[in-house]
């Protein structure tokens, strides 16, 4: 059977790095098993869902390197959910309830005071046809609950009913259906909660592995019961730990913080974001994987820790820097030409500066130094001006190559008696306007003799 996974975001905001973790876990798992990846928009809540968010999610996944094999919208699939409802009703597994939220809360408190588990007591199952008709005549509308299979023959005498699965992340899991309320599948206004559409789609789309955050572990117990009630075998499940800030606070789509889109706009490399999103909270060191194949090789769902995956967004800079320092010119050529860097100098320039960059876009600052003149970060000290003038008078003739710097500084040393930092630093400042940066030996051939002389103080 072809491994088939799905990523099921609700298009109610931009996805953040924690959502990217779920998407990438699915993607990498599919890639490891030559499987399929479905992007399925969980947009049954039509008031909150927006096509613009769905479009952005598609772009964010593409930016991360994820190309879905299929895209589906739950809002286009209501007939399938209606059919599932009919099937459950026919089997007597979906029953109408009329309680208001206040009534349920009152009952919950009573149960708690009697030391009973605060689950729904199935009172609506006892309603006679007349009582139902009466409630409807009063204007009440039914919401519908799924009758969990946690009893032998009398639904009011529940008994411990274990649902077990071998979670591909967490190992053996057990959930007791008697500890849960019958879940509401359909609201009073006829709209669907997430559970039934999700299970229906997982069945109809042939999903073999459901990989998602561990906030869904309890849901999985009742979803497995629902798969079985609909006559299907349940898929395999994997629940990964959630990314949290160092404070332990979870990420939220609502705040927009650490959204994939904002990280892209800040100039991070997709593989820096993907490496942090996937490797945090696993047995693997969090390091920058150069491409998706390397990340695929490093990814092992069984090596994911069960506690929260705390991460520090500042690590993105460290990972990004590591990637940029190794990046070949071909990977950045287009971006550099967008900064106006000509192709004939591009490679030499890139190899000279990449070791000093956190982000590729930082190359623009160095290009401006090469093309337009020193930055104004650091001024030459007054006592160095005469020394630098004398040094510039000793510049070798062209052609220049990476050996020119050594030849030049040897001459300057002979003539002035300066050496070490006292010699190099004033020249670096005169040439670049900065105290640190790329090797001057690499910059000189890019500046050329005329470009260098133009910097003579
Ligand atoms: N929309 C749900 C979520 O983002 C999907 C959960 C699932 O993968 O089943 O939490």
mmCIF file of N, CA and C and ligand atoms in Angstrom, residues 6-10 19 22 40 42 194 198 202 210-213 215-216 223 253, ligand 1:
data_model
loop_
_atom_site.group_PDB
_atom_site.id
_atom_site.type_symbol
_atom_site.label_atom_id
_atom_site.label_comp_id
_atom_site.label_asym_id
_atom_site.label_seq_id
_atom_site.Cartn_x
_atom_site.Cartn_y
_atom_site.Cartn_z
ATOM 1 N N UNK A 6 -1.158 13.290 5.135
ATOM 2 C CA UNK A 6 -1.825 14.565 4.833
ATOM 3 C C UNK A 6 -1.427 15.598 5.861
ATOM 4 N N UNK A 7 -1.374 16.845 5.400
ATOM 5 C CA UNK A 7 -1.185 17.989 6.282
ATOM 6 C C UNK A 7 -2.491 18.748 6.193
ATOM 7 N N UNK A 8 -3.120 19.009 7.358
ATOM 8 C CA UNK A 8 -4.504 19.498 7.338
ATOM 9 C C UNK A 8 -4.665 20.819 8.091
ATOM 10 N N UNK A 9 -4.076 21.884 7.572
ATOM 11 C CA UNK A 9 -4.196 23.156 8.295
ATOM 12 C C UNK A 9 -5.565 23.796 8.083
ATOM 13 N N UNK A 10 -6.019 24.548 9.077
ATOM 14 C CA UNK A 10 -7.214 25.357 8.820
ATOM 15 C C UNK A 10 -6.724 26.709 8.301
ATOM 16 N N UNK A 19 3.703 24.754 12.843
ATOM 17 C CA UNK A 19 2.918 24.082 11.794
ATOM 18 C C UNK A 19 3.860 23.507 10.733
ATOM 19 N N UNK A 22 4.959 20.087 11.639
ATOM 20 C CA UNK A 22 4.002 19.027 11.286
ATOM 21 C C UNK A 22 4.051 18.735 9.789
ATOM 22 N N UNK A 40 -4.539 19.218 2.726
ATOM 23 C CA UNK A 40 -6.000 19.212 2.866
ATOM 24 C C UNK A 40 -6.435 20.361 3.761
ATOM 25 N N UNK A 42 -8.540 22.323 6.082
ATOM 26 C CA UNK A 42 -9.574 22.052 7.073
ATOM 27 C C UNK A 42 -10.391 23.346 7.196
ATOM 28 N N UNK A 194 -14.556 19.384 13.578
ATOM 29 C CA UNK A 194 -13.433 18.848 12.815
ATOM 30 C C UNK A 194 -13.419 17.313 12.684
ATOM 31 N N UNK A 198 -12.642 15.009 9.173
ATOM 32 C CA UNK A 198 -11.260 14.531 9.151
ATOM 33 C C UNK A 198 -11.206 13.017 8.945
ATOM 34 N N UNK A 202 -9.872 10.998 5.727
ATOM 35 C CA UNK A 202 -8.751 10.060 5.873
ATOM 36 C C UNK A 202 -9.127 8.705 5.262
ATOM 37 N N UNK A 210 -1.347 9.197 9.873
ATOM 38 C CA UNK A 210 -1.742 10.526 10.342
ATOM 39 C C UNK A 210 -0.652 11.002 11.295
ATOM 40 N N UNK A 211 0.073 12.028 10.861
ATOM 41 C CA UNK A 211 1.167 12.553 11.688
ATOM 42 C C UNK A 211 0.805 13.982 12.069
ATOM 43 N N UNK A 212 0.732 14.247 13.353
ATOM 44 C CA UNK A 212 0.282 15.574 13.807
ATOM 45 C C UNK A 212 0.780 15.825 15.221
ATOM 46 N N UNK A 213 0.414 16.981 15.765
ATOM 47 C CA UNK A 213 0.904 17.365 17.083
ATOM 48 C C UNK A 213 0.320 16.503 18.193
ATOM 49 N N UNK A 215 -1.065 17.354 20.760
ATOM 50 C CA UNK A 215 -2.313 17.866 21.335
ATOM 51 C C UNK A 215 -3.510 17.063 20.823
ATOM 52 N N UNK A 216 -3.290 16.155 19.882
ATOM 53 C CA UNK A 216 -4.390 15.349 19.332
ATOM 54 C C UNK A 216 -4.429 13.922 19.858
ATOM 55 N N UNK A 223 -11.250 8.995 17.509
ATOM 56 C CA UNK A 223 -11.255 8.923 16.039
ATOM 57 C C UNK A 223 -11.089 7.483 15.558
ATOM 58 N N UNK A 253 -1.202 30.741 15.678
ATOM 59 C CA UNK A 253 -1.379 31.264 14.332
ATOM 60 C C UNK A 253 -1.897 32.689 14.396
HETATM 61 N N1 LIG B 1 -6.678 21.245 11.431
HETATM 62 C C1 LIG B 1 -6.221 20.369 12.463
HETATM 63 C C2 LIG B 1 -5.085 21.033 13.203
HETATM 64 O O1 LIG B 1 -4.384 21.838 12.608
HETATM 65 C C3 LIG B 1 -5.761 19.082 11.836
HETATM 66 C C4 LIG B 1 -5.394 18.034 12.791
HETATM 67 C C5 LIG B 1 -5.097 16.736 12.070
HETATM 68 O O2 LIG B 1 -4.045 16.673 11.430
HETATM 69 O O3 LIG B 1 -5.897 15.814 12.138
HETATM 70 O O4 LIG B 1 -4.885 20.801 14.369
#
